[in-house]
Amino acid sequence: MAFHSYGHSFSFSILFCMFAMVTSQLTSSCYESTCPQALSIIRSSVISAVAKEHRMGASLLRLHFHDCFVNGCDASVLLDDTSSFTGEKSAGANVNSLRGFEVIDDIKTKVEAVCPGVVSCADIVAVAARDSVVALGGPSWNVGLGRRDSTTASKDAATKDIPSPLMDLSALISAFANKGFNTKEMVALAGAHTTGLARCQLFRGRVYNETSIESNFATSLKSNCPSTGGDTNLSPLDVTTSVLFDNAYFKNLINQKGLLHSDQQLFSGGSTDSQVTTYSNDPSAFYADFASAMVKMGNLSPLTGKSGQIRTNCHKVN
């Protein structure tokens, strides 16, 4: 009887997951019977990786963002170049910058060992981003599952679609609107910069040329980011709590301590000032809005049904 009950549940879960894929509707229960160990494997691997190197949490979160903003959440960002396409890794926003590939590879290897050909690389990236935020003290959210992996990638698309840290507010609003996000959601997603590091070459212009920066903060940054050289020197995006996922990022903006030009643009006398103020005073509001925006981002143009494939190796097409 118990065996029959399990079989019924197994069949129902598979059908539900297949239905979700065909209708482009992701579901958090997709792998409950087809690969019940998947989510726990991802979670434990992320916790271990973040404990080993705190920065990895921010890197895995960014990997998901850079994947979804380029032709949808399809793990195209993981593909190595081939003779038929130049992938996204060499795009300006990604080259010598995106990290965490080895963590995704480790997770994929472990998941393939227990349920081969079932869990997509795209789903692993999406869940790892959520688990990273939780590991750093941030909010959780239900990750829809059932994505499939792309069979191609585009450096040009990555170059065009990923917002630049040099953008003014109007350009940021447009870049996110192009992906279906309103201004409030953009500000919430920008809060991901409450954790992680950025290279000197990305904020040098702000430190040496802009006036909307707190003087002591600018001085401290100049010691690590000279006017010439030191391009790869790193500074925290959130000078207050550089690792934790909290709302200090928004407090920093109010105090003119945004590291990147695009960060400080969110509090510069424009339309987003009030939202920044809200989040600086109310971490629960930020957490709720960030989680909601991440769910929306994870639903950007997923490959479903017979589109794409479940890659065995996340770096290359089967």
PDB file of C-alpha atoms in Angstrom:
ATOM      1  CA  MET A   1       0.000   0.000   0.000  1.00  0.00           C
ATOM      2  CA  ALA A   2       2.770   2.376   0.947  1.00  0.00           C
ATOM      3  CA  PHE A   3       4.600   1.501  -2.246  1.00  0.00           C
ATOM      4  CA  HIS A   4       1.478   2.203  -4.304  1.00  0.00           C
ATOM      5  CA  SER A   5       1.030   5.542  -2.541  1.00  0.00           C
ATOM      6  CA  TYR A   6       4.618   6.519  -3.281  1.00  0.00           C
ATOM      7  CA  GLY A   7       4.214   5.513  -6.905  1.00  0.00           C
ATOM      8  CA  HIS A   8       1.102   7.640  -7.227  1.00  0.00           C
ATOM      9  CA  SER A   9       2.905  10.607  -5.693  1.00  0.00           C
ATOM     10  CA  PHE A  10       5.894  10.048  -7.943  1.00  0.00           C
ATOM     11  CA  SER A  11       3.718   9.988 -11.073  1.00  0.00           C
ATOM     12  CA  PHE A  12       1.786  13.060  -9.993  1.00  0.00           C
ATOM     13  CA  SER A  13       4.972  14.996  -9.302  1.00  0.00           C
ATOM     14  CA  ILE A  14       6.477  14.110 -12.666  1.00  0.00           C
ATOM     15  CA  LEU A  15       3.271  15.076 -14.456  1.00  0.00           C
ATOM     16  CA  PHE A  16       3.075  18.320 -12.519  1.00  0.00           C
ATOM     17  CA  CYS A  17       6.672  19.172 -13.363  1.00  0.00           C
ATOM     18  CA  MET A  18       6.161  18.286 -17.027  1.00  0.00           C
ATOM     19  CA  PHE A  19       2.985  20.351 -17.131  1.00  0.00           C
ATOM     20  CA  ALA A  20       4.891  23.247 -15.599  1.00  0.00           C
ATOM     21  CA  MET A  21       7.588  22.972 -18.242  1.00  0.00           C
ATOM     22  CA  VAL A  22       5.135  22.787 -21.135  1.00  0.00           C
ATOM     23  CA  THR A  23       3.109  25.773 -19.904  1.00  0.00           C
ATOM     24  CA  SER A  24       6.221  27.804 -19.022  1.00  0.00           C
ATOM     25  CA  GLN A  25       5.028  27.882 -15.415  1.00  0.00           C
ATOM     26  CA  LEU A  26       7.797  27.072 -12.959  1.00  0.00           C
ATOM     27  CA  THR A  27       6.944  25.279  -9.735  1.00  0.00           C
ATOM     28  CA  SER A  28       8.914  24.956  -6.511  1.00  0.00           C
ATOM     29  CA  SER A  29       7.828  21.300  -6.189  1.00  0.00           C
ATOM     30  CA  CYS A  30       9.203  20.221  -9.562  1.00  0.00           C
ATOM     31  CA  TYR A  31      11.913  17.905  -8.189  1.00  0.00           C
ATOM     32  CA  GLU A  32      10.142  16.618  -5.081  1.00  0.00           C
ATOM     33  CA  SER A  33       9.916  13.102  -6.471  1.00  0.00           C
ATOM     34  CA  THR A  34      12.242  13.172  -9.478  1.00  0.00           C
ATOM     35  CA  CYS A  35      15.239  14.339  -7.447  1.00  0.00           C
ATOM     36  CA  PRO A  36      14.238  14.887  -3.805  1.00  0.00           C
ATOM     37  CA  GLN A  37      17.865  15.377  -2.699  1.00  0.00           C
ATOM     38  CA  ALA A  38      18.514  18.233  -5.136  1.00  0.00           C
ATOM     39  CA  LEU A  39      17.598  21.219  -2.976  1.00  0.00           C
ATOM     40  CA  SER A  40      19.407  19.931   0.105  1.00  0.00           C
ATOM     41  CA  ILE A  41      22.536  19.233  -1.964  1.00  0.00           C
ATOM     42  CA  ILE A  42      22.475  22.766  -3.344  1.00  0.00           C
ATOM     43  CA  ARG A  43      21.867  24.325   0.058  1.00  0.00           C
ATOM     44  CA  SER A  44      24.615  22.427   1.864  1.00  0.00           C
ATOM     45  CA  SER A  45      27.086  23.113  -0.957  1.00  0.00           C
ATOM     46  CA  VAL A  46      26.325  26.838  -0.919  1.00  0.00           C
ATOM     47  CA  ILE A  47      26.591  27.049   2.873  1.00  0.00           C
ATOM     48  CA  SER A  48      29.966  25.306   2.688  1.00  0.00           C
ATOM     49  CA  ALA A  49      31.232  27.541  -0.116  1.00  0.00           C
ATOM     50  CA  VAL A  50      30.128  30.754   1.615  1.00  0.00           C
ATOM     51  CA  ALA A  51      31.644  29.628   4.920  1.00  0.00           C
ATOM     52  CA  LYS A  52      34.922  28.978   3.095  1.00  0.00           C
ATOM     53  CA  GLU A  53      34.858  32.352   1.335  1.00  0.00           C
ATOM     54  CA  HIS A  54      32.197  34.869   2.362  1.00  0.00           C
ATOM     55  CA  ARG A  55      32.455  36.734  -0.937  1.00  0.00           C
ATOM     56  CA  MET A  56      31.159  33.656  -2.759  1.00  0.00           C
ATOM     57  CA  GLY A  57      27.615  34.436  -1.647  1.00  0.00           C
ATOM     58  CA  ALA A  58      27.653  37.696  -3.572  1.00  0.00           C
ATOM     59  CA  SER A  59      29.322  35.994  -6.540  1.00  0.00           C
ATOM     60  CA  LEU A  60      26.631  33.312  -6.825  1.00  0.00           C
ATOM     61  CA  LEU A  61      23.883  35.918  -6.534  1.00  0.00           C
ATOM     62  CA  ARG A  62      25.502  37.968  -9.296  1.00  0.00           C
ATOM     63  CA  LEU A  63      25.871  34.890 -11.492  1.00  0.00           C
ATOM     64  CA  HIS A  64      22.091  34.433 -11.435  1.00  0.00           C
ATOM     65  CA  PHE A  65      21.481  38.097 -12.238  1.00  0.00           C
ATOM     66  CA  HIS A  66      23.915  38.083 -15.159  1.00  0.00           C
ATOM     67  CA  ASP A  67      22.359  34.866 -16.440  1.00  0.00           C
ATOM     68  CA  CYS A  68      18.746  36.041 -16.318  1.00  0.00           C
ATOM     69  CA  PHE A  69      19.350  39.473 -17.854  1.00  0.00           C
ATOM     70  CA  VAL A  70      20.777  37.888 -21.029  1.00  0.00           C
ATOM     71  CA  ASN A  71      18.148  35.921 -22.961  1.00  0.00           C
ATOM     72  CA  GLY A  72      16.488  34.741 -19.747  1.00  0.00           C
ATOM     73  CA  CYS A  73      17.430  32.364 -16.923  1.00  0.00           C
ATOM     74  CA  ASP A  74      18.860  29.581 -19.071  1.00  0.00           C
ATOM     75  CA  ALA A  75      22.411  29.012 -17.730  1.00  0.00           C
ATOM     76  CA  SER A  76      23.821  30.489 -20.941  1.00  0.00           C
ATOM     77  CA  VAL A  77      26.266  32.441 -18.776  1.00  0.00           C
ATOM     78  CA  LEU A  78      28.010  29.178 -17.866  1.00  0.00           C
ATOM     79  CA  LEU A  79      28.797  28.087 -21.418  1.00  0.00           C
ATOM     80  CA  ASP A  80      32.382  28.169 -22.636  1.00  0.00           C
ATOM     81  CA  ASP A  81      33.128  29.539 -26.110  1.00  0.00           C
ATOM     82  CA  THR A  82      32.820  27.128 -29.019  1.00  0.00           C
ATOM     83  CA  SER A  83      33.580  27.233 -32.738  1.00  0.00           C
ATOM     84  CA  SER A  84      29.970  28.275 -33.379  1.00  0.00           C
ATOM     85  CA  PHE A  85      29.504  31.025 -30.769  1.00  0.00           C
ATOM     86  CA  THR A  86      31.371  33.385 -28.470  1.00  0.00           C
ATOM     87  CA  GLY A  87      29.813  33.069 -25.036  1.00  0.00           C
ATOM     88  CA  GLU A  88      28.941  35.575 -22.356  1.00  0.00           C
ATOM     89  CA  LYS A  89      31.993  35.079 -20.146  1.00  0.00           C
ATOM     90  CA  SER A  90      34.128  37.407 -22.275  1.00  0.00           C
ATOM     91  CA  ALA A  91      31.586  40.262 -22.315  1.00  0.00           C
ATOM     92  CA  GLY A  92      32.809  43.437 -20.638  1.00  0.00           C
ATOM     93  CA  ALA A  93      30.486  43.022 -17.654  1.00  0.00           C
ATOM     94  CA  ASN A  94      31.693  39.463 -17.060  1.00  0.00           C
ATOM     95  CA  VAL A  95      35.309  39.046 -18.118  1.00  0.00           C
ATOM     96  CA  ASN A  96      37.708  38.558 -15.190  1.00  0.00           C
ATOM     97  CA  SER A  97      34.748  39.377 -12.992  1.00  0.00           C
ATOM     98  CA  LEU A  98      32.119  36.640 -12.834  1.00  0.00           C
ATOM     99  CA  ARG A  99      32.950  34.020 -10.221  1.00  0.00           C
ATOM    100  CA  GLY A 100      31.503  30.909  -8.633  1.00  0.00           C
ATOM    101  CA  PHE A 101      31.608  28.598 -11.644  1.00  0.00           C
ATOM    102  CA  GLU A 102      33.451  25.960  -9.648  1.00  0.00           C
ATOM    103  CA  VAL A 103      30.736  25.967  -6.975  1.00  0.00           C
ATOM    104  CA  ILE A 104      28.046  25.400  -9.606  1.00  0.00           C
ATOM    105  CA  ASP A 105      30.188  22.619 -11.130  1.00  0.00           C
ATOM    106  CA  ASP A 106      30.566  20.957  -7.738  1.00  0.00           C
ATOM    107  CA  ILE A 107      26.811  21.077  -7.139  1.00  0.00           C
ATOM    108  CA  LYS A 108      26.078  19.737 -10.629  1.00  0.00           C
ATOM    109  CA  THR A 109      28.455  16.808 -10.103  1.00  0.00           C
ATOM    110  CA  LYS A 110      26.789  15.891  -6.805  1.00  0.00           C
ATOM    111  CA  VAL A 111      23.266  16.186  -8.225  1.00  0.00           C
ATOM    112  CA  GLU A 112      24.132  14.175 -11.349  1.00  0.00           C
ATOM    113  CA  ALA A 113      25.489  11.425  -9.115  1.00  0.00           C
ATOM    114  CA  VAL A 114      22.100  10.878  -7.472  1.00  0.00           C
ATOM    115  CA  CYS A 115      19.706  11.755 -10.322  1.00  0.00           C
ATOM    116  CA  PRO A 116      21.430  12.092 -13.683  1.00  0.00           C
ATOM    117  CA  GLY A 117      19.842  14.197 -16.400  1.00  0.00           C
ATOM    118  CA  VAL A 118      17.089  15.634 -14.210  1.00  0.00           C
ATOM    119  CA  VAL A 119      18.140  18.967 -12.695  1.00  0.00           C
ATOM    120  CA  SER A 120      19.121  21.810 -15.019  1.00  0.00           C
ATOM    121  CA  CYS A 121      22.128  24.055 -14.549  1.00  0.00           C
ATOM    122  CA  ALA A 122      19.753  27.024 -14.794  1.00  0.00           C
ATOM    123  CA  ASP A 123      17.764  25.793 -11.793  1.00  0.00           C
ATOM    124  CA  ILE A 124      20.968  25.181  -9.831  1.00  0.00           C
ATOM    125  CA  VAL A 125      22.098  28.759 -10.457  1.00  0.00           C
ATOM    126  CA  ALA A 126      18.697  30.112  -9.379  1.00  0.00           C
ATOM    127  CA  VAL A 127      18.539  28.087  -6.161  1.00  0.00           C
ATOM    128  CA  ALA A 128      22.190  28.798  -5.319  1.00  0.00           C
ATOM    129  CA  ALA A 129      21.477  32.540  -5.526  1.00  0.00           C
ATOM    130  CA  ARG A 130      18.598  32.229  -3.056  1.00  0.00           C
ATOM    131  CA  ASP A 131      20.590  30.025  -0.692  1.00  0.00           C
ATOM    132  CA  SER A 132      23.518  32.470  -0.839  1.00  0.00           C
ATOM    133  CA  VAL A 133      21.322  35.363   0.276  1.00  0.00           C
ATOM    134  CA  VAL A 134      19.948  33.267   3.142  1.00  0.00           C
ATOM    135  CA  ALA A 135      23.468  32.185   4.142  1.00  0.00           C
ATOM    136  CA  LEU A 136      24.470  35.865   4.391  1.00  0.00           C
ATOM    137  CA  GLY A 137      21.529  36.704   6.649  1.00  0.00           C
ATOM    138  CA  GLY A 138      19.055  37.873   4.022  1.00  0.00           C
ATOM    139  CA  PRO A 139      15.516  36.842   3.086  1.00  0.00           C
ATOM    140  CA  SER A 140      14.356  33.630   1.479  1.00  0.00           C
ATOM    141  CA  TRP A 141      11.864  33.095  -1.335  1.00  0.00           C
ATOM    142  CA  ASN A 142      10.285  30.209  -3.222  1.00  0.00           C
ATOM    143  CA  VAL A 143      12.338  29.451  -6.321  1.00  0.00           C
ATOM    144  CA  GLY A 144      10.262  28.211  -9.224  1.00  0.00           C
ATOM    145  CA  LEU A 145      11.873  25.191 -10.855  1.00  0.00           C
ATOM    146  CA  GLY A 146      11.618  23.447 -14.211  1.00  0.00           C
ATOM    147  CA  ARG A 147      13.949  25.580 -16.350  1.00  0.00           C
ATOM    148  CA  ARG A 148      15.964  23.939 -19.082  1.00  0.00           C
ATOM    149  CA  ASP A 149      19.431  24.909 -20.261  1.00  0.00           C
ATOM    150  CA  SER A 150      20.274  26.852 -23.402  1.00  0.00           C
ATOM    151  CA  THR A 151      22.334  25.359 -26.201  1.00  0.00           C
ATOM    152  CA  THR A 152      23.952  28.650 -27.183  1.00  0.00           C
ATOM    153  CA  ALA A 153      25.180  31.926 -25.695  1.00  0.00           C
ATOM    154  CA  SER A 154      25.829  35.440 -26.945  1.00  0.00           C
ATOM    155  CA  LYS A 155      28.608  37.819 -26.003  1.00  0.00           C
ATOM    156  CA  ASP A 156      26.813  40.593 -27.891  1.00  0.00           C
ATOM    157  CA  ALA A 157      23.607  40.111 -25.926  1.00  0.00           C
ATOM    158  CA  ALA A 158      25.511  40.188 -22.642  1.00  0.00           C
ATOM    159  CA  THR A 159      27.288  43.358 -23.705  1.00  0.00           C
ATOM    160  CA  LYS A 160      23.977  44.999 -24.585  1.00  0.00           C
ATOM    161  CA  ASP A 161      21.691  43.815 -21.785  1.00  0.00           C
ATOM    162  CA  ILE A 162      23.679  43.921 -18.538  1.00  0.00           C
ATOM    163  CA  PRO A 163      23.435  47.355 -16.856  1.00  0.00           C
ATOM    164  CA  SER A 164      26.713  49.227 -16.455  1.00  0.00           C
ATOM    165  CA  PRO A 165      28.034  50.557 -13.121  1.00  0.00           C
ATOM    166  CA  LEU A 166      28.636  53.836 -14.964  1.00  0.00           C
ATOM    167  CA  MET A 167      24.971  54.394 -15.838  1.00  0.00           C
ATOM    168  CA  ASP A 168      22.978  57.439 -14.775  1.00  0.00           C
ATOM    169  CA  LEU A 169      19.566  56.961 -13.163  1.00  0.00           C
ATOM    170  CA  SER A 170      17.570  57.354 -16.382  1.00  0.00           C
ATOM    171  CA  ALA A 171      19.662  54.700 -18.129  1.00  0.00           C
ATOM    172  CA  LEU A 172      19.308  52.332 -15.177  1.00  0.00           C
ATOM    173  CA  ILE A 173      15.542  52.763 -15.172  1.00  0.00           C
ATOM    174  CA  SER A 174      15.454  52.027 -18.909  1.00  0.00           C
ATOM    175  CA  ALA A 175      17.731  48.987 -18.649  1.00  0.00           C
ATOM    176  CA  PHE A 176      15.529  47.395 -16.005  1.00  0.00           C
ATOM    177  CA  ALA A 177      12.307  48.442 -17.719  1.00  0.00           C
ATOM    178  CA  ASN A 178      13.531  46.601 -20.819  1.00  0.00           C
ATOM    179  CA  LYS A 179      13.396  43.437 -18.697  1.00  0.00           C
ATOM    180  CA  GLY A 180       9.981  44.216 -17.268  1.00  0.00           C
ATOM    181  CA  PHE A 181      10.986  45.734 -13.923  1.00  0.00           C
ATOM    182  CA  ASN A 182       9.512  48.924 -12.550  1.00  0.00           C
ATOM    183  CA  THR A 183      11.628  51.509 -10.758  1.00  0.00           C
ATOM    184  CA  LYS A 184      10.774  50.216  -7.278  1.00  0.00           C
ATOM    185  CA  GLU A 185      11.872  46.705  -8.260  1.00  0.00           C
ATOM    186  CA  MET A 186      15.083  48.093  -9.724  1.00  0.00           C
ATOM    187  CA  VAL A 187      15.944  49.818  -6.429  1.00  0.00           C
ATOM    188  CA  ALA A 188      15.193  46.634  -4.508  1.00  0.00           C
ATOM    189  CA  LEU A 189      17.408  44.541  -6.787  1.00  0.00           C
ATOM    190  CA  ALA A 190      20.194  47.127  -6.510  1.00  0.00           C
ATOM    191  CA  GLY A 191      20.189  46.280  -2.822  1.00  0.00           C
ATOM    192  CA  ALA A 192      22.110  43.143  -3.767  1.00  0.00           C
ATOM    193  CA  HIS A 193      25.113  45.473  -3.559  1.00  0.00           C
ATOM    194  CA  THR A 194      24.840  45.221   0.202  1.00  0.00           C
ATOM    195  CA  THR A 195      27.327  42.377  -0.185  1.00  0.00           C
ATOM    196  CA  GLY A 196      30.331  41.747  -2.401  1.00  0.00           C
ATOM    197  CA  LEU A 197      33.298  43.620  -3.821  1.00  0.00           C
ATOM    198  CA  ALA A 198      34.045  45.755  -6.869  1.00  0.00           C
ATOM    199  CA  ARG A 199      37.253  46.454  -8.784  1.00  0.00           C
ATOM    200  CA  CYS A 200      39.008  49.817  -8.660  1.00  0.00           C
ATOM    201  CA  GLN A 201      38.577  50.391 -12.394  1.00  0.00           C
ATOM    202  CA  LEU A 202      34.790  50.446 -11.917  1.00  0.00           C
ATOM    203  CA  PHE A 203      34.736  53.186  -9.265  1.00  0.00           C
ATOM    204  CA  ARG A 204      37.913  55.184  -9.952  1.00  0.00           C
ATOM    205  CA  GLY A 205      36.024  57.807 -11.938  1.00  0.00           C
ATOM    206  CA  ARG A 206      33.567  58.328  -9.100  1.00  0.00           C
ATOM    207  CA  VAL A 207      36.275  58.616  -6.449  1.00  0.00           C
ATOM    208  CA  TYR A 208      38.406  61.142  -8.318  1.00  0.00           C
ATOM    209  CA  ASN A 209      35.852  63.085 -10.345  1.00  0.00           C
ATOM    210  CA  GLU A 210      32.504  63.203  -8.570  1.00  0.00           C
ATOM    211  CA  THR A 211      31.333  65.568  -5.842  1.00  0.00           C
ATOM    212  CA  SER A 212      28.447  63.455  -4.516  1.00  0.00           C
ATOM    213  CA  ILE A 213      30.796  61.368  -2.391  1.00  0.00           C
ATOM    214  CA  GLU A 214      31.578  61.747   1.315  1.00  0.00           C
ATOM    215  CA  SER A 215      35.108  63.126   1.630  1.00  0.00           C
ATOM    216  CA  ASN A 216      36.494  60.681   4.198  1.00  0.00           C
ATOM    217  CA  PHE A 217      35.019  57.787   2.260  1.00  0.00           C
ATOM    218  CA  ALA A 218      36.666  59.050  -0.933  1.00  0.00           C
ATOM    219  CA  THR A 219      40.010  59.440   0.826  1.00  0.00           C
ATOM    220  CA  SER A 220      39.889  55.886   2.154  1.00  0.00           C
ATOM    221  CA  LEU A 221      39.090  54.529  -1.290  1.00  0.00           C
ATOM    222  CA  LYS A 222      41.940  56.428  -2.929  1.00  0.00           C
ATOM    223  CA  SER A 223      44.417  54.604  -0.694  1.00  0.00           C
ATOM    224  CA  ASN A 224      43.342  51.343  -2.335  1.00  0.00           C
ATOM    225  CA  CYS A 225      42.507  52.718  -5.781  1.00  0.00           C
ATOM    226  CA  PRO A 226      45.244  54.997  -7.159  1.00  0.00           C
ATOM    227  CA  SER A 227      44.503  57.363 -10.037  1.00  0.00           C
ATOM    228  CA  THR A 228      46.507  55.044 -12.297  1.00  0.00           C
ATOM    229  CA  GLY A 229      47.184  51.332 -11.852  1.00  0.00           C
ATOM    230  CA  GLY A 230      45.637  48.972  -9.341  1.00  0.00           C
ATOM    231  CA  ASP A 231      42.676  48.277 -11.626  1.00  0.00           C
ATOM    232  CA  THR A 232      41.922  44.939  -9.976  1.00  0.00           C
ATOM    233  CA  ASN A 233      42.202  46.163  -6.374  1.00  0.00           C
ATOM    234  CA  LEU A 234      38.954  45.379  -4.562  1.00  0.00           C
ATOM    235  CA  SER A 235      36.771  47.455  -2.257  1.00  0.00           C
ATOM    236  CA  PRO A 236      33.467  46.475  -0.612  1.00  0.00           C
ATOM    237  CA  LEU A 237      30.249  47.628  -2.271  1.00  0.00           C
ATOM    238  CA  ASP A 238      28.880  48.160   1.244  1.00  0.00           C
ATOM    239  CA  VAL A 239      31.477  49.902   3.391  1.00  0.00           C
ATOM    240  CA  THR A 240      29.472  49.328   6.595  1.00  0.00           C
ATOM    241  CA  THR A 241      28.746  45.577   6.600  1.00  0.00           C
ATOM    242  CA  SER A 242      30.609  44.263   3.579  1.00  0.00           C
ATOM    243  CA  VAL A 243      29.504  40.639   3.860  1.00  0.00           C
ATOM    244  CA  LEU A 244      26.081  40.618   5.507  1.00  0.00           C
ATOM    245  CA  PHE A 245      22.922  40.895   3.471  1.00  0.00           C
ATOM    246  CA  ASP A 246      21.158  43.799   5.188  1.00  0.00           C
ATOM    247  CA  ASN A 247      19.888  47.312   4.424  1.00  0.00           C
ATOM    248  CA  ALA A 248      23.156  49.154   5.185  1.00  0.00           C
ATOM    249  CA  TYR A 249      23.648  49.713   1.440  1.00  0.00           C
ATOM    250  CA  PHE A 250      20.742  52.163   1.421  1.00  0.00           C
ATOM    251  CA  LYS A 251      21.965  53.964   4.537  1.00  0.00           C
ATOM    252  CA  ASN A 252      25.318  54.355   2.807  1.00  0.00           C
ATOM    253  CA  LEU A 253      23.667  55.987  -0.209  1.00  0.00           C
ATOM    254  CA  ILE A 254      21.986  58.577   2.000  1.00  0.00           C
ATOM    255  CA  ASN A 255      25.411  59.345   3.476  1.00  0.00           C
ATOM    256  CA  GLN A 256      26.959  59.623  -0.025  1.00  0.00           C
ATOM    257  CA  LYS A 257      28.904  56.428   0.464  1.00  0.00           C
ATOM    258  CA  GLY A 258      27.775  54.527  -2.603  1.00  0.00           C
ATOM    259  CA  LEU A 259      30.819  52.864  -4.173  1.00  0.00           C
ATOM    260  CA  LEU A 260      29.712  52.831  -7.808  1.00  0.00           C
ATOM    261  CA  HIS A 261      28.351  55.748  -9.817  1.00  0.00           C
ATOM    262  CA  SER A 262      25.227  53.704 -10.534  1.00  0.00           C
ATOM    263  CA  ASP A 263      24.758  53.086  -6.806  1.00  0.00           C
ATOM    264  CA  GLN A 264      24.840  56.746  -5.792  1.00  0.00           C
ATOM    265  CA  GLN A 265      22.532  57.626  -8.685  1.00  0.00           C
ATOM    266  CA  LEU A 266      19.728  55.968  -6.722  1.00  0.00           C
ATOM    267  CA  PHE A 267      20.016  58.744  -4.126  1.00  0.00           C
ATOM    268  CA  SER A 268      20.948  61.860  -6.046  1.00  0.00           C
ATOM    269  CA  GLY A 269      17.917  64.114  -5.946  1.00  0.00           C
ATOM    270  CA  GLY A 270      15.934  61.984  -8.377  1.00  0.00           C
ATOM    271  CA  SER A 271      12.802  59.863  -8.438  1.00  0.00           C
ATOM    272  CA  THR A 272      14.277  56.971  -6.447  1.00  0.00           C
ATOM    273  CA  ASP A 273      15.374  58.955  -3.368  1.00  0.00           C
ATOM    274  CA  SER A 274      12.180  58.183  -1.467  1.00  0.00           C
ATOM    275  CA  GLN A 275      12.482  54.423  -2.083  1.00  0.00           C
ATOM    276  CA  VAL A 276      16.077  54.438  -0.863  1.00  0.00           C
ATOM    277  CA  THR A 277      14.953  56.284   2.262  1.00  0.00           C
ATOM    278  CA  THR A 278      12.184  53.743   2.866  1.00  0.00           C
ATOM    279  CA  TYR A 279      14.583  50.815   2.643  1.00  0.00           C
ATOM    280  CA  SER A 280      17.179  52.547   4.832  1.00  0.00           C
ATOM    281  CA  ASN A 281      14.575  52.839   7.585  1.00  0.00           C
ATOM    282  CA  ASP A 282      12.718  49.571   7.082  1.00  0.00           C
ATOM    283  CA  PRO A 283      14.798  46.437   6.438  1.00  0.00           C
ATOM    284  CA  SER A 284      11.690  44.240   6.384  1.00  0.00           C
ATOM    285  CA  ALA A 285      10.262  46.275   3.493  1.00  0.00           C
ATOM    286  CA  PHE A 286      13.535  45.858   1.599  1.00  0.00           C
ATOM    287  CA  TYR A 287      13.623  42.123   2.279  1.00  0.00           C
ATOM    288  CA  ALA A 288      10.044  41.620   1.114  1.00  0.00           C
ATOM    289  CA  ASP A 289      10.500  43.673  -2.052  1.00  0.00           C
ATOM    290  CA  PHE A 290      13.874  42.097  -2.847  1.00  0.00           C
ATOM    291  CA  ALA A 291      12.458  38.587  -2.500  1.00  0.00           C
ATOM    292  CA  SER A 292       9.502  39.468  -4.715  1.00  0.00           C
ATOM    293  CA  ALA A 293      11.758  41.004  -7.362  1.00  0.00           C
ATOM    294  CA  MET A 294      14.029  37.947  -7.302  1.00  0.00           C
ATOM    295  CA  VAL A 295      11.053  35.669  -7.962  1.00  0.00           C
ATOM    296  CA  LYS A 296      10.172  37.872 -10.922  1.00  0.00           C
ATOM    297  CA  MET A 297      13.751  37.837 -12.176  1.00  0.00           C
ATOM    298  CA  GLY A 298      13.906  34.058 -11.916  1.00  0.00           C
ATOM    299  CA  ASN A 299      10.895  33.903 -14.233  1.00  0.00           C
ATOM    300  CA  LEU A 300      12.547  35.844 -17.053  1.00  0.00           C
ATOM    301  CA  SER A 301      12.060  33.843 -20.270  1.00  0.00           C
ATOM    302  CA  PRO A 302      12.871  30.359 -18.956  1.00  0.00           C
ATOM    303  CA  LEU A 303      13.345  27.576 -21.490  1.00  0.00           C
ATOM    304  CA  THR A 304      10.639  24.967 -20.929  1.00  0.00           C
ATOM    305  CA  GLY A 305       9.023  21.984 -22.603  1.00  0.00           C
ATOM    306  CA  LYS A 306      11.178  20.711 -25.443  1.00  0.00           C
ATOM    307  CA  SER A 307      13.284  23.873 -25.653  1.00  0.00           C
ATOM    308  CA  GLY A 308      16.891  23.611 -24.587  1.00  0.00           C
ATOM    309  CA  GLN A 309      18.211  20.591 -22.708  1.00  0.00           C
ATOM    310  CA  ILE A 310      19.394  19.380 -19.308  1.00  0.00           C
ATOM    311  CA  ARG A 311      23.147  19.800 -19.648  1.00  0.00           C
ATOM    312  CA  THR A 312      25.320  17.106 -18.112  1.00  0.00           C
ATOM    313  CA  ASN A 313      28.246  19.518 -17.923  1.00  0.00           C
ATOM    314  CA  CYS A 314      27.176  23.096 -17.263  1.00  0.00           C
ATOM    315  CA  HIS A 315      30.048  24.471 -19.371  1.00  0.00           C
ATOM    316  CA  LYS A 316      29.104  22.777 -22.627  1.00  0.00           C
ATOM    317  CA  VAL A 317      26.162  21.575 -24.659  1.00  0.00           C
ATOM    318  CA  ASN A 318      25.437  17.843 -24.502  1.00  0.00           C
TER     319      ASN A 318
END
